CSV table of C-alpha atoms in Angstrom, one decimal:
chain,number,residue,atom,x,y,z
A,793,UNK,CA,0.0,0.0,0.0
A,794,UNK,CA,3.2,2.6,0.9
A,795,UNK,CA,4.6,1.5,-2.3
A,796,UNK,CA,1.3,2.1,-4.1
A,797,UNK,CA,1.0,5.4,-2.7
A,798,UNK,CA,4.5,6.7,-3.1
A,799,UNK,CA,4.0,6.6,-6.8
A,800,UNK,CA,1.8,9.8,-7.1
A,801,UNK,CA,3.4,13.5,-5.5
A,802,UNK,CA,0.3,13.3,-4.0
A,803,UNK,CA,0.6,10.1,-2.6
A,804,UNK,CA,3.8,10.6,-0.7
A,805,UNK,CA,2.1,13.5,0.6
A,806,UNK,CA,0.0,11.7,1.9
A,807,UNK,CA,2.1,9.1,3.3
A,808,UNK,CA,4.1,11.8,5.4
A,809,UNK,CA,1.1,13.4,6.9
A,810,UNK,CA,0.8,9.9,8.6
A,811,UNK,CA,4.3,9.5,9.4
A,812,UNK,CA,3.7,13.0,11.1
A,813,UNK,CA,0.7,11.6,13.1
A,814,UNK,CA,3.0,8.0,14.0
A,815,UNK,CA,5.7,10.9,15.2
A,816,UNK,CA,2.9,12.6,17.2
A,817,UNK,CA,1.5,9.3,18.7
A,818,UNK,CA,5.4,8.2,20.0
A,819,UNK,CA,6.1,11.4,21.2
A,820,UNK,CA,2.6,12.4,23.3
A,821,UNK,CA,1.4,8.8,24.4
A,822,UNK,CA,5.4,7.3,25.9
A,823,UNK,CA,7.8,10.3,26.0
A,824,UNK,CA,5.6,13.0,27.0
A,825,UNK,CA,3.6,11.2,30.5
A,826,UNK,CA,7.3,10.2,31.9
A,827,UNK,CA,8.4,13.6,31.2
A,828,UNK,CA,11.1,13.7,29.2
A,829,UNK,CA,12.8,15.5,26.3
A,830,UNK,CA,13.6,14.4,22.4
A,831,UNK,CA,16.2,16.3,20.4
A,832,UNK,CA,16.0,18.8,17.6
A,833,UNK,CA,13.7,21.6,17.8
A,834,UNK,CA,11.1,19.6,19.2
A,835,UNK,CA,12.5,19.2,22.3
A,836,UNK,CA,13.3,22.5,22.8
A,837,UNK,CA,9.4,23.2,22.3
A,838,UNK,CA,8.7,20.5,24.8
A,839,UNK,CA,11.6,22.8,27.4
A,840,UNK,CA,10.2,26.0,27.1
A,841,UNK,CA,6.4,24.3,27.5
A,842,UNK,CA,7.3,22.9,30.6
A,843,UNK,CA,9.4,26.1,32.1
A,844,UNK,CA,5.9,28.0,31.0
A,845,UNK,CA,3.8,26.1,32.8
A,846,UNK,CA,5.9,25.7,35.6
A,847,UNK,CA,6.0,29.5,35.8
A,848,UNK,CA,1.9,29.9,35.7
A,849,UNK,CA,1.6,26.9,38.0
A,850,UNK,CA,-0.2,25.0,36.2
A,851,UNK,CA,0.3,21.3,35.9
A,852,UNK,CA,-1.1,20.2,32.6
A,853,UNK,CA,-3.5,22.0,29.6
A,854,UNK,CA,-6.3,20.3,27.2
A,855,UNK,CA,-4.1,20.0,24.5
A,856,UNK,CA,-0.2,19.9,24.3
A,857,UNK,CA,1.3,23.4,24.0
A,858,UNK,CA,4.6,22.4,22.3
A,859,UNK,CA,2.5,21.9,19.5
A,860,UNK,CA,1.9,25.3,19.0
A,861,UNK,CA,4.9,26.2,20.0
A,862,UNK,CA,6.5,24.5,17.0
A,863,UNK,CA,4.3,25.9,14.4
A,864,UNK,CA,5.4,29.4,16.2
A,865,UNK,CA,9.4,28.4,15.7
A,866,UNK,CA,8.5,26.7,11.9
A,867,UNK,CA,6.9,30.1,10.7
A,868,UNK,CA,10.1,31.6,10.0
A,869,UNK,CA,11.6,29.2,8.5
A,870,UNK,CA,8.7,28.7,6.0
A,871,UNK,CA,9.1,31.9,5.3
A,872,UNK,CA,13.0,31.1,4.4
A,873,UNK,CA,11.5,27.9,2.3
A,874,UNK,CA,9.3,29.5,0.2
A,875,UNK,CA,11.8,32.4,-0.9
A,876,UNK,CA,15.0,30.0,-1.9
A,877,UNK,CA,14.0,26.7,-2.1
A,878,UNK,CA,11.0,26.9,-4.6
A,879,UNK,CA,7.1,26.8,-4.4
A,880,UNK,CA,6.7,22.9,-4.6
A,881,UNK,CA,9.0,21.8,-1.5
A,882,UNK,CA,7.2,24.9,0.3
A,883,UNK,CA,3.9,23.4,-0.3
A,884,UNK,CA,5.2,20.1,0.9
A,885,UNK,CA,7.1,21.7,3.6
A,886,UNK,CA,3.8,24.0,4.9
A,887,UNK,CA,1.3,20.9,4.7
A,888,UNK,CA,3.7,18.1,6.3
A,889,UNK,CA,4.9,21.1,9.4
A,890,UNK,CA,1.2,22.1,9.9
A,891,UNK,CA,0.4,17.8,10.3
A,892,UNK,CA,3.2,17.6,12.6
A,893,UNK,CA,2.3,20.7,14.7
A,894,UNK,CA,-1.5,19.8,14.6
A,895,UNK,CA,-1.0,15.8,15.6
A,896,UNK,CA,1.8,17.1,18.6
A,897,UNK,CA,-1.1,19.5,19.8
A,898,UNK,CA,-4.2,17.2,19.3
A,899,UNK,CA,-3.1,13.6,20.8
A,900,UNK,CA,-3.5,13.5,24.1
A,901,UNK,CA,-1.0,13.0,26.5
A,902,UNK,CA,-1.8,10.7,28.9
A,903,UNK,CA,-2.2,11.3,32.7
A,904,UNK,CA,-0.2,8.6,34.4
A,905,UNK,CA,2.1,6.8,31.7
A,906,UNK,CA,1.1,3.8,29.5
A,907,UNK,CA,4.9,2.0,30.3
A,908,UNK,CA,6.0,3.0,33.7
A,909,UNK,CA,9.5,1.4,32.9
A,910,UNK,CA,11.7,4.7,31.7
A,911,UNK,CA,14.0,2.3,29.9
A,912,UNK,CA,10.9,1.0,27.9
A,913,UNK,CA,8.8,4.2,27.3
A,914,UNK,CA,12.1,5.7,26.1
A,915,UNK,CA,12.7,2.8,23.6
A,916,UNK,CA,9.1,2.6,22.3
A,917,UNK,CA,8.6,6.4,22.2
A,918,UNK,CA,12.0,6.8,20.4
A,919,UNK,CA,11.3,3.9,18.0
A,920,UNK,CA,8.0,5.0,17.0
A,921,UNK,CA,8.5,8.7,16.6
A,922,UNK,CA,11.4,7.6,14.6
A,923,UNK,CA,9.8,5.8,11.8
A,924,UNK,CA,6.9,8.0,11.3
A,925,UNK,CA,9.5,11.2,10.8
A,926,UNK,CA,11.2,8.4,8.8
A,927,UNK,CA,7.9,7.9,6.3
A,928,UNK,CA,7.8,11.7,6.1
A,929,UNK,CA,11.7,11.7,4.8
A,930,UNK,CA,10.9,8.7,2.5
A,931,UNK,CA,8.2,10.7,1.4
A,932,UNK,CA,10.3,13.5,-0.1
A,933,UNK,CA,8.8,15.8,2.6
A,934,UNK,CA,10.5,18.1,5.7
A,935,UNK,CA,8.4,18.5,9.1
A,936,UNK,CA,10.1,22.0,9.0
A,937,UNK,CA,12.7,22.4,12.3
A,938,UNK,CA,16.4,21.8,12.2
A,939,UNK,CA,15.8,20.1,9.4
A,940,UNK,CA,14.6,22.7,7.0
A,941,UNK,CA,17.1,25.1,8.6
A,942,UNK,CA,19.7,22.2,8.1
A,943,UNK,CA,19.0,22.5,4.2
A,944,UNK,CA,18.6,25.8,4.4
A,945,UNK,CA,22.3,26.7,5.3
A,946,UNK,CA,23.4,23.5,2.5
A,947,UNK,CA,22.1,25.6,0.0
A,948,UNK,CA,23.5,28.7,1.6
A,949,UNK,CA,26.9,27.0,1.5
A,950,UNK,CA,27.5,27.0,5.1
A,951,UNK,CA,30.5,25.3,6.2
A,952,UNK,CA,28.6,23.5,8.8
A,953,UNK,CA,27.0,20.4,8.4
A,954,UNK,CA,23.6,19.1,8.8
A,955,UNK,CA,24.6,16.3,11.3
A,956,UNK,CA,27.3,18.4,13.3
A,957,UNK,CA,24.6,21.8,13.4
A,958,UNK,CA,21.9,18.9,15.0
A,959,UNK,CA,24.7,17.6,17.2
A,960,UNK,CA,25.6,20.7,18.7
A,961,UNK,CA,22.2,21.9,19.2
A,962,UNK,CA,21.1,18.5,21.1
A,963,UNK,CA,24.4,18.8,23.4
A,964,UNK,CA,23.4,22.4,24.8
A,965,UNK,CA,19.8,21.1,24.6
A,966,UNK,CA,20.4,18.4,26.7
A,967,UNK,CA,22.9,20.3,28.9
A,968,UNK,CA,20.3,22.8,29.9
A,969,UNK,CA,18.0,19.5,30.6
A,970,UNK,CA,20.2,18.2,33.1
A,971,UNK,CA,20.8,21.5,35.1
A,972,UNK,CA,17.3,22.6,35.0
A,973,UNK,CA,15.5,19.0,35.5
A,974,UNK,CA,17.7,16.0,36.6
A,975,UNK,CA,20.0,13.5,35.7
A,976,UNK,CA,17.7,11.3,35.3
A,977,UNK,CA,15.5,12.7,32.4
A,978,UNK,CA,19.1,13.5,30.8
A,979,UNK,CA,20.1,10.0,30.6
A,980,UNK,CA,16.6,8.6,28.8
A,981,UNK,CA,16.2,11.8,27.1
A,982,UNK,CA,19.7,11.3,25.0
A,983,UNK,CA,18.8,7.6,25.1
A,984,UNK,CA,15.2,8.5,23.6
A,985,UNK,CA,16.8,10.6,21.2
A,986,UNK,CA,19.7,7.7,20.0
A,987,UNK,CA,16.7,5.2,19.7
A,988,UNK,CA,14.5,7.9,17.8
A,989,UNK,CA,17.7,8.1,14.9
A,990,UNK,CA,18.3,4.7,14.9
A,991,UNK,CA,14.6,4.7,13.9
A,992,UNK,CA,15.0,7.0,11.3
A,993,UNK,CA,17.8,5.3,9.5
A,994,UNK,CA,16.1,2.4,9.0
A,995,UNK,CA,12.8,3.9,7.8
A,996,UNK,CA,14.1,6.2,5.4
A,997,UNK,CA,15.2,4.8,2.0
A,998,UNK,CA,18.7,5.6,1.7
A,999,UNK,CA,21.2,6.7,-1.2
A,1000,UNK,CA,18.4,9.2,-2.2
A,1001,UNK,CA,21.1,10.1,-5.5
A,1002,UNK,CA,20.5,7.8,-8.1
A,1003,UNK,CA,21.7,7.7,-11.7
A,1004,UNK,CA,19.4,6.7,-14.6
A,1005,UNK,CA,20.3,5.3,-18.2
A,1006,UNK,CA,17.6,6.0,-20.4
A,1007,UNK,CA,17.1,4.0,-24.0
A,1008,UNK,CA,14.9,5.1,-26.4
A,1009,UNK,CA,14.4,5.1,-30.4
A,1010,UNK,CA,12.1,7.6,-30.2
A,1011,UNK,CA,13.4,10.7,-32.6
A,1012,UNK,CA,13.0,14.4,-31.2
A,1013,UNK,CA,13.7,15.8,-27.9
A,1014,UNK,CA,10.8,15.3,-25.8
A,1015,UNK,CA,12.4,13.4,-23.4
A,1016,UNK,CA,15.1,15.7,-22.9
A,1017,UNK,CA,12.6,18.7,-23.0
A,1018,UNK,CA,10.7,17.0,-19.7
A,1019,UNK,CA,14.0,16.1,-17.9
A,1020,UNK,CA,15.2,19.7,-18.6
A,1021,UNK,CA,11.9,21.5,-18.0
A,1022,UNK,CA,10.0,19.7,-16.0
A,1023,UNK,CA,12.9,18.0,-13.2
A,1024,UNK,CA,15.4,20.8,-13.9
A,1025,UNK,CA,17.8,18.3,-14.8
A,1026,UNK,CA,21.1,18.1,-17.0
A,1027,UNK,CA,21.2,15.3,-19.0
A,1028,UNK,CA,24.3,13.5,-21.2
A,1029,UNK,CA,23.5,11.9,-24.6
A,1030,UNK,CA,25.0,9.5,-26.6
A,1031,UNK,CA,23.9,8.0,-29.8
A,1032,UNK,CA,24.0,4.0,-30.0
A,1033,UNK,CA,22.7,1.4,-31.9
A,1034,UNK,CA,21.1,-2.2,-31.2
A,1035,UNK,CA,23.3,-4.8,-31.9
A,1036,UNK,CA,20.6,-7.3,-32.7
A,1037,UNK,CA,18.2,-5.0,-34.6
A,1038,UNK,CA,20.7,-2.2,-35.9
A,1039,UNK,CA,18.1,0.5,-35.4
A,1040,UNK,CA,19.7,3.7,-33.6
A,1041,UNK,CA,19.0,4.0,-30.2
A,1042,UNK,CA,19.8,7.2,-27.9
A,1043,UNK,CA,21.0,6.7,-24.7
A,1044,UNK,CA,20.3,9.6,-21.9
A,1045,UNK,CA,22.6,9.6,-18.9
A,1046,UNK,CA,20.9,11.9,-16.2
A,1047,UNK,CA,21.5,11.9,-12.5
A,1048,UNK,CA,18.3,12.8,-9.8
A,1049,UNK,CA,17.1,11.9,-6.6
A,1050,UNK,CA,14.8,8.8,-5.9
A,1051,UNK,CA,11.3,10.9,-5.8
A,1052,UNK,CA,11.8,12.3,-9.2
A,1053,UNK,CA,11.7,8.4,-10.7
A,1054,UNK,CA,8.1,7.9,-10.7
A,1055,UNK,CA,7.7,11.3,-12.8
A,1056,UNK,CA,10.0,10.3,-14.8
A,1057,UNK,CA,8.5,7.0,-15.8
A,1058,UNK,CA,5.5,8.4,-16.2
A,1059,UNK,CA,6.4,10.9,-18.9
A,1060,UNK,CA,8.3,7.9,-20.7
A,1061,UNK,CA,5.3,5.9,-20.9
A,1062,UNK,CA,3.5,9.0,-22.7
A,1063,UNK,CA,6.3,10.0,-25.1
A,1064,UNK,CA,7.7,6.3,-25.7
A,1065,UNK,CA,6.0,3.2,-24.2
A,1066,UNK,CA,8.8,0.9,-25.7
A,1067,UNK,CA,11.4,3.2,-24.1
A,1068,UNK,CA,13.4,1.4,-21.0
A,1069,UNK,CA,15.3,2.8,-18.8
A,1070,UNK,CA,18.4,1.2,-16.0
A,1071,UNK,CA,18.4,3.0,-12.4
A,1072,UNK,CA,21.5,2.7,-9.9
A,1073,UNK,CA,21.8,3.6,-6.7
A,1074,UNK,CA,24.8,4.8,-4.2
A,1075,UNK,CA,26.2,7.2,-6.6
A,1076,UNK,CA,28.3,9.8,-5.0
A,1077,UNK,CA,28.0,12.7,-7.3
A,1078,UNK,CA,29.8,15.8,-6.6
A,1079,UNK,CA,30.5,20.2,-7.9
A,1080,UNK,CA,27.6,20.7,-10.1
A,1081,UNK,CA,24.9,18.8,-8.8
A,1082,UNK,CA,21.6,20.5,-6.9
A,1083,UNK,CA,20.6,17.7,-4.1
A,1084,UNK,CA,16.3,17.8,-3.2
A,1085,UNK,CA,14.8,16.4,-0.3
A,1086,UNK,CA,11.9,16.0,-2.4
């Protein structure tokens, strides 16, 4: 059914709003009700709702606050997504933050917790949370956060990486945790955080740079005109011929990212059913090549 659905833009759309609502239901129903933190910007939502309710003395609200809070810290960086990194992984990016914000303030957090074990409610929250963000990055789709901003400053050119910008912001994260809270809820937060990536890296479909070898006798350029125009992609051409039926065959070398296939195929089938085309993953391609998330 995933598979089914990850063939349409709207499909994988789809598909992440529920990884945002499996992220939600980890999150709110086992990390939440033992009171601890996850990582990223999240967790820093989670911080400041606790210090606010601490501060109006008030022990819990109908609906969970970091929620909101979220949506509050993603509007900025919408704002950055729609003016440098195009109006289609905006539109993602808007719909799949709003799910994620919505289902954080909508499922309830339970009173007393489901798994009174901290190891355990760690290890479930963490896993759970972790492959519905993981759906959402299959997807071809960003929940907003340090994510966005992660790709944000990639396409800025920032020396800083993705991983070491996330890294650093967990350790002061978590540092301020510990002092304000106690060790404790430092330990099985990182540990809830470690079990929330280990999640995600086995969700999320890897090696999203593929390259694809396309064959087709078809004369004209419509196939280049729709890599080109349409996926914004260079392409390599080289003219062959079929050694069993000597007819001329062009051969298209292009490279693109995993989400971009199923367009691709589609457009072959309308300009050349008979066309074929070879897809391999784990390239590393370097210089003049524009990575997408989606």
């Amino acid at each position: 059914m995933v598979q089914n659905a990850m063939k349409s833009s709207w499909g994988r759309l789809f598909v992440a709003i529920m990884g945002a609502l499996i992220y939600a239901l980890g999150i709110n129903l086992f990390v939440a009700p033992l009171g601890l933190f996850t990582g990223g910007l999240m967790g820093l939502c989670q911080l400041l709702r606790s210090l606010i309710l601490m501060l109006l003395g008030i022990e819990s609200l109908n609906f969970e606050l970091a929620g909101v809070i979220l949506y509050a810290f993603n509007v900025p960086l919408l704002i950055l997504a729609y003016r440098s990194m195009g109006r289609v992984f905006f539109r993602n990016t808007l719909i799949c933050s709003t799910a994620y914000a919505v289902f954080a303030s909508v499922v309830p957090v339970p009173a007393a917790p489901i798994v009174e074990d901290m190891l355990t409610g760690c290890l479930l929250g963490g896993v759970i949370s972790g492959v519905g963000s993981g759906l959402a990055l299959t997807s071809g789709c960003c929940g907003g956060g340090l994510d966005l901003l992660g790709l944000y400053l990639a396409k800025r050119g920032a020396k800083v990486t993705i991983g070491r910008f996330n890294l650093a912001f967990n350790a002061v994260l978590f540092a301020t945790c510990g002092v304000l809270f106690d060790l404790t809820t430092l330990i099985y937060s990182v540990l809830n955080t470690i079990f929330n990536a280990m999640a995600i890296d086995r969700a999320h479909r890897q090696s999203v740079t593929v390259q694809v070898l396309i064959f087709t006798k078809k004369d004209g350029d419509e196939v280049d005109r729709f890599i080109i125009d349409n996926l914004h992609r260079g392409i390599t051409r080289w003219e062959g011929k079929g050694v069993y039926t000597g007819e001329a065959t062009h051969i298209l070398c292009v490279c693109m990212n995993k989400y971009e296939i199923d367009d691709l195929r589609d457009a072959l089938g309308r300009i050349d059913p008979k066309a074929f085309f070879i897809v391999q993953e784990g390239v590393h391609v370097s210089t003049n090549f524009e990575r997408r998330l989606s």
